[in-house]
Tab-separated table of C-alpha atoms in Angstrom:
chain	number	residue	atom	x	y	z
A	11	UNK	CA	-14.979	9.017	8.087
A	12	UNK	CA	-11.740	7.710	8.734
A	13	UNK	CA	-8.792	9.196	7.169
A	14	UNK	CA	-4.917	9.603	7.201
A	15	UNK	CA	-3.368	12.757	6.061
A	16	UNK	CA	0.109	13.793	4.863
A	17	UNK	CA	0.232	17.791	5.106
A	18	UNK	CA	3.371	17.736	2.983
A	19	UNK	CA	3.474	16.515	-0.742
A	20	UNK	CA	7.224	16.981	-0.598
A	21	UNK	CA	9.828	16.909	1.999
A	22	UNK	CA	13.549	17.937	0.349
A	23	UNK	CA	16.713	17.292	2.936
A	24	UNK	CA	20.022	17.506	2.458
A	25	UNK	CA	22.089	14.292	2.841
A	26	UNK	CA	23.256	13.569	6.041
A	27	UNK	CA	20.529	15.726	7.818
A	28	UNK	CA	17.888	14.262	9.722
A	29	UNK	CA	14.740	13.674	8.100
A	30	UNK	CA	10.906	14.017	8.913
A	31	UNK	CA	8.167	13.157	7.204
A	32	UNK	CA	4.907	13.335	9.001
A	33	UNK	CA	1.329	11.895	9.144
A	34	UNK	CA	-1.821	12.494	11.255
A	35	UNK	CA	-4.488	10.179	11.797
A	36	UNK	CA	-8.252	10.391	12.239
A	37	UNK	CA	-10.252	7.207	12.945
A	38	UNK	CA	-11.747	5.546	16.001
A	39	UNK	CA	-10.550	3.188	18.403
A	40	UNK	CA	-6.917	2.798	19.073
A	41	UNK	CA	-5.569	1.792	15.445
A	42	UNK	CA	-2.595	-0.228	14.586
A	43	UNK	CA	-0.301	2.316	12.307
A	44	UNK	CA	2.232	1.602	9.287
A	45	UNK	CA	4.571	2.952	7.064
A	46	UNK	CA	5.518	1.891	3.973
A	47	UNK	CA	7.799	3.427	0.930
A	48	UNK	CA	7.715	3.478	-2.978
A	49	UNK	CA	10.994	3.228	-4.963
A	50	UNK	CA	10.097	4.355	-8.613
A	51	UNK	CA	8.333	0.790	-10.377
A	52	UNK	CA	8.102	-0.620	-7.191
A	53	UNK	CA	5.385	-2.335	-5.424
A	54	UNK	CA	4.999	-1.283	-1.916
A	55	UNK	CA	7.624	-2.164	1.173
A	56	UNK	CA	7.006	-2.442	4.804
A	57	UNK	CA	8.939	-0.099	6.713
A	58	UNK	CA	7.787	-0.538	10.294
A	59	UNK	CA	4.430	-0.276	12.450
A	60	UNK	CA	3.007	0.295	15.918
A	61	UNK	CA	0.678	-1.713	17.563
A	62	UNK	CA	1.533	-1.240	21.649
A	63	UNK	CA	3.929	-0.304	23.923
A	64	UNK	CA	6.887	1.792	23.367
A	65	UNK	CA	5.527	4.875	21.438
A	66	UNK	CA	9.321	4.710	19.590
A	67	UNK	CA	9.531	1.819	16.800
A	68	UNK	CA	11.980	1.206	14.897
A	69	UNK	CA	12.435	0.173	11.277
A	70	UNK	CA	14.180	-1.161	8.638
A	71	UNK	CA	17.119	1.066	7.014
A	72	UNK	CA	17.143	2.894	9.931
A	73	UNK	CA	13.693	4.519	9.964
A	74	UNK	CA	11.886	5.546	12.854
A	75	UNK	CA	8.753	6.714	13.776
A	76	UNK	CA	6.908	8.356	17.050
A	77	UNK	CA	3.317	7.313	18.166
A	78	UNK	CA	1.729	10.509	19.811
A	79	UNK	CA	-1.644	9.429	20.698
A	80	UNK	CA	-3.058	12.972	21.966
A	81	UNK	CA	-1.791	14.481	18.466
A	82	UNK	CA	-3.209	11.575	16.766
A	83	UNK	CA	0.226	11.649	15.013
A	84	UNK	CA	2.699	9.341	13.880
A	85	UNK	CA	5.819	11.164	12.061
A	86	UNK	CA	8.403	9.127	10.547
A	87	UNK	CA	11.931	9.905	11.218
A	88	UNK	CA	15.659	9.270	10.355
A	89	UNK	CA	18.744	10.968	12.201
A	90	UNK	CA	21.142	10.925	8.931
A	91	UNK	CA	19.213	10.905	5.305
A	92	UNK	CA	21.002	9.098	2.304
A	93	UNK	CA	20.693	9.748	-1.316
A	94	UNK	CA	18.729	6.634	-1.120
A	95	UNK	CA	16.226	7.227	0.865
A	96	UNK	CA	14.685	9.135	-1.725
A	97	UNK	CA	10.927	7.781	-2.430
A	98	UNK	CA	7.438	7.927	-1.531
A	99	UNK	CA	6.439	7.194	1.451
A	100	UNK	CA	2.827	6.588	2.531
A	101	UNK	CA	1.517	6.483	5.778
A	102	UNK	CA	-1.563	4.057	7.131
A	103	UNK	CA	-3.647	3.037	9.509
A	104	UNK	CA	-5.425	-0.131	10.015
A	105	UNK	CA	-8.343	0.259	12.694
A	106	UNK	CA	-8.517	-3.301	14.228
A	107	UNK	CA	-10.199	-5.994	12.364
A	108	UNK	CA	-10.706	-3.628	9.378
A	109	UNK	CA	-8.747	-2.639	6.053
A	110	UNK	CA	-6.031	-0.287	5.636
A	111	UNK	CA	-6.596	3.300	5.107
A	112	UNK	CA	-3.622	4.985	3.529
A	113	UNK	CA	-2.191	8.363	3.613
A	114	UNK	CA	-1.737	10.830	0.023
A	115	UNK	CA	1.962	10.020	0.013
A	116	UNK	CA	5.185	12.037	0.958
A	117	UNK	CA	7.717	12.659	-1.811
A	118	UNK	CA	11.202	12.643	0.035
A	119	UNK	CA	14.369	13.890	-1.967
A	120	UNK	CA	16.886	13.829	-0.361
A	121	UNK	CA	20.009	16.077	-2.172
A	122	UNK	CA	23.946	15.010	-2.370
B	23	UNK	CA	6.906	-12.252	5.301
B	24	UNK	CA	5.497	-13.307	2.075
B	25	UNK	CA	6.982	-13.094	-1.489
B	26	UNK	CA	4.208	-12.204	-4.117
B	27	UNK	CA	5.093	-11.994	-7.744
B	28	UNK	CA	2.699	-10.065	-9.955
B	29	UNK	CA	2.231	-10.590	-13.971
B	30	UNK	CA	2.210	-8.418	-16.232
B	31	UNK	CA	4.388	-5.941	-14.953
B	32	UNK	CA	3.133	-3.412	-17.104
B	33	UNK	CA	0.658	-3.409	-20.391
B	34	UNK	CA	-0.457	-0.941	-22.916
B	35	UNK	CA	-3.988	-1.838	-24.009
B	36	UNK	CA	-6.587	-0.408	-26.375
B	37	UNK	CA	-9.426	0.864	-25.139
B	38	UNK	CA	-12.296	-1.789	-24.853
B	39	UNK	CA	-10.605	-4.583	-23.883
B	40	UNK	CA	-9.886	-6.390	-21.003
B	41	UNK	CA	-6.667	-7.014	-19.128
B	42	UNK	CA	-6.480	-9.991	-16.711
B	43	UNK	CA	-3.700	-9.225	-14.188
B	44	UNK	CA	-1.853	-12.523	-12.068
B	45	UNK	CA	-0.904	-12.548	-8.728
B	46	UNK	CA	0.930	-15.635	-6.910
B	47	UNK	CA	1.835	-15.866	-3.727
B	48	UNK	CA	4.686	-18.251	-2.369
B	49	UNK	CA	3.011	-19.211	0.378
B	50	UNK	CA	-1.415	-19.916	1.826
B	51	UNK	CA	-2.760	-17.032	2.370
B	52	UNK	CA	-6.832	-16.537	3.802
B	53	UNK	CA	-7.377	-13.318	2.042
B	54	UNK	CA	-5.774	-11.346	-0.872
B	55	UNK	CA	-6.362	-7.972	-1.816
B	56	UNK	CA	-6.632	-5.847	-4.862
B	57	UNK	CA	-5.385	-2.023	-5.049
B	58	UNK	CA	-5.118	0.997	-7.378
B	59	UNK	CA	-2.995	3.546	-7.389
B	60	UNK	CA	-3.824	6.348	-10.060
B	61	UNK	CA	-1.084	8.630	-11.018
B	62	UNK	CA	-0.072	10.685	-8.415
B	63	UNK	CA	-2.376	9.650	-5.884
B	64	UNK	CA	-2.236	7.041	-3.016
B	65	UNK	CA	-3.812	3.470	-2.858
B	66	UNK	CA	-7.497	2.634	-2.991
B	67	UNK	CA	-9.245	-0.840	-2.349
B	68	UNK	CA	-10.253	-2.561	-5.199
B	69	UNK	CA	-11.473	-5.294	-3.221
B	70	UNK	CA	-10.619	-8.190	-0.817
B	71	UNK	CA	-10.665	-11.800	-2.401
B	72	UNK	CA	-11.531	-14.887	-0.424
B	73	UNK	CA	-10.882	-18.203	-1.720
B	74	UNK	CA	-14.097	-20.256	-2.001
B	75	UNK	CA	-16.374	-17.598	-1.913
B	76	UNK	CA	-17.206	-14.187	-3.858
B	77	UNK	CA	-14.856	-11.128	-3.840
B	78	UNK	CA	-15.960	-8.442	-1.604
B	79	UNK	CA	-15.930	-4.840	-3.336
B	80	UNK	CA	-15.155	-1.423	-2.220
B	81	UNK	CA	-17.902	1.446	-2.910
B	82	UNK	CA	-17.587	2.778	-6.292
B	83	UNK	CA	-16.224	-1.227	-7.588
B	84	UNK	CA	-18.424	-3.421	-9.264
B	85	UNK	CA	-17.574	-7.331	-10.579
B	86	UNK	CA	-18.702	-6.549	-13.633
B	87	UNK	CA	-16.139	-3.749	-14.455
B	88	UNK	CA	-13.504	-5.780	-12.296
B	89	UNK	CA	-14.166	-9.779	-11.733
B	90	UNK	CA	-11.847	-11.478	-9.231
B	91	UNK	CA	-10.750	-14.835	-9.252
B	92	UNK	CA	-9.751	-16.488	-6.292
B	93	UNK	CA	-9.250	-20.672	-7.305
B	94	UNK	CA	-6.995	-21.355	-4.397
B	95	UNK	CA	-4.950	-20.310	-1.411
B	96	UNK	CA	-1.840	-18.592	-3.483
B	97	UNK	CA	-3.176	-17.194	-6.425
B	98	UNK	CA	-5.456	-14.951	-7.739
B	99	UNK	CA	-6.659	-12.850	-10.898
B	100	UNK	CA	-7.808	-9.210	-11.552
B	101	UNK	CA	-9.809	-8.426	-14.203
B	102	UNK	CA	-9.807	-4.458	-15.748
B	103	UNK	CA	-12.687	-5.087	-17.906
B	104	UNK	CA	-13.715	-2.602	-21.301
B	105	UNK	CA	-11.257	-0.251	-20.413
B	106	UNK	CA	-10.838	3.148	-20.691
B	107	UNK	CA	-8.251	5.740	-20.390
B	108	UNK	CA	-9.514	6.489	-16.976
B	109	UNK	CA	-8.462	2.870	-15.849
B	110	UNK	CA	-5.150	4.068	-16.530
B	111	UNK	CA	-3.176	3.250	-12.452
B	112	UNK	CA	-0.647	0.810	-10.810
B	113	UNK	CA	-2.453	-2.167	-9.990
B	114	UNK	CA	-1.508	-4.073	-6.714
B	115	UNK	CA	-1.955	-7.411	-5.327
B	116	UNK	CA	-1.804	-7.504	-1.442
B	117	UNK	CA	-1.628	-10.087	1.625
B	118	UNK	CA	-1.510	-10.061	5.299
B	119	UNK	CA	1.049	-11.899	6.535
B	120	UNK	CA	0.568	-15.667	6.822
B	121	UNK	CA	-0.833	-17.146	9.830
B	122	UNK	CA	-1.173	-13.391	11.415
B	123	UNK	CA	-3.988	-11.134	11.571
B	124	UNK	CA	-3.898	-7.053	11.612
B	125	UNK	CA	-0.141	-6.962	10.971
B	126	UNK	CA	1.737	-5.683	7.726
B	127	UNK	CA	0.622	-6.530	4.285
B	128	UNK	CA	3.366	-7.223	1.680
B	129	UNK	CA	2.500	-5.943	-1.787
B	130	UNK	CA	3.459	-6.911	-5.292
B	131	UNK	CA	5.551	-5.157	-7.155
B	132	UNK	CA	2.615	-3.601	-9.023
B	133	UNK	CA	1.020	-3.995	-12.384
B	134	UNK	CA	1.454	-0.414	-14.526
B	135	UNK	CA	-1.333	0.036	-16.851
B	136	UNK	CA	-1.748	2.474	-19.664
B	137	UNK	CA	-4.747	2.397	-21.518
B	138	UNK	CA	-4.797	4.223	-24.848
């Protein structure tokens, strides 16, 4: 079965420190992979994705995230946290020609 | 990108009835999909909805519990039928983006449902 998993339920950093939030993978083929965030009554927002080539992509509000194809993995980053930041952030993967699968969900707070 | 605007944002229902939930899309788009999100948990497939032909459910969704409408290429209608507490979840409308295939999808902004 394919699945995406999110080993932490909450990830708490201090503003200004750099912030990870990770996500492993398990599904066949070479999948395209996402990440989106939740602000509180909020539909879902793209944040950025990986389909080929550099195994660095960047995002919007200065998100990150690292394709590691022999851990499967595909951790979300960001050198300086803000306040703002603070959300839920789900990871997914979309095996090609198929339907998303999506992650638990990462609570990030990040503290003034 | 695509700009989808969901209705109603959120309802409180009685148990038993039905809630029809509107999603519009500012643009054509070939397929539109439904999610939930239960409290606390992340988003499962409802089901995709094709215009011009039946919706295609997920494994453990049936039509008659939640119909889809699908009467043209930006719009499109979820139906929580004889609800329950259990129905209780965010409700999302979903696209790919226009014109693409396998890319992002762009959500609504959710429909919160408490049934009671």
């Amino acid at each position: 079965a394919q699945s995406v998993a999110q080993p932490e339920d909450q990830v708490n950093v201090a503003e200004g420190n750099p912030l990870t939030v990770k996500c492993t993978y398990s599904v066949s083929g070479n999948p395209y992979l996402f990440w989106y965030v939740q602000y509180p009554n909020r539909g879902l927002q793209f944040l950025l994705k990986y389909i080929t080539g550099d195994n660095l992509v960047k995002g919007s509000y200065g998100f990150e995230a690292e394709f590691n194809k022999s851990q499967t993995s595909f951790h979300l980053k960001k050198p300086s946290a803000l306040v703002s930041d603070s959300a839920l952030y789900f990871c997914a993967v979309r095996p090609f020609g198929q339907n998303f699968v999506f992650g638990p969900g990462t609570r990030l707070s990040v503290l003034p | 990108s695509a700009v989808i605007s969901q209705k109603p944002s959120r309802d409180i229902c009685q148990r038993g009835t039905s809630l029809t939930i509107q999603c519009q899309v500012d643009s054509q788009v070939t397929m539109m999909f439904w999610y939930r999100q239960q409290p606390g948990q992340s988003l499962t497939l409802i089901a995709t909805a094709n215009q011009g032909s039946e919706a295609t459910y997920e494994s453990g969704f049936v039509i008659d519990k939640f119909p889809i409408s699908r009467p043209n290429l930006t719009f499109s209608t979820l139906t929580v039928s004889n609800m329950s507490p259990e129905d209780s979840s965010i409700y999302l409308c979903s696209v790919e983006d226009p014109g693409r295939t396998n890319t992002e999808a762009f959500f609504g902004q959710g429909t919160r449902l408490t049934v009671v």
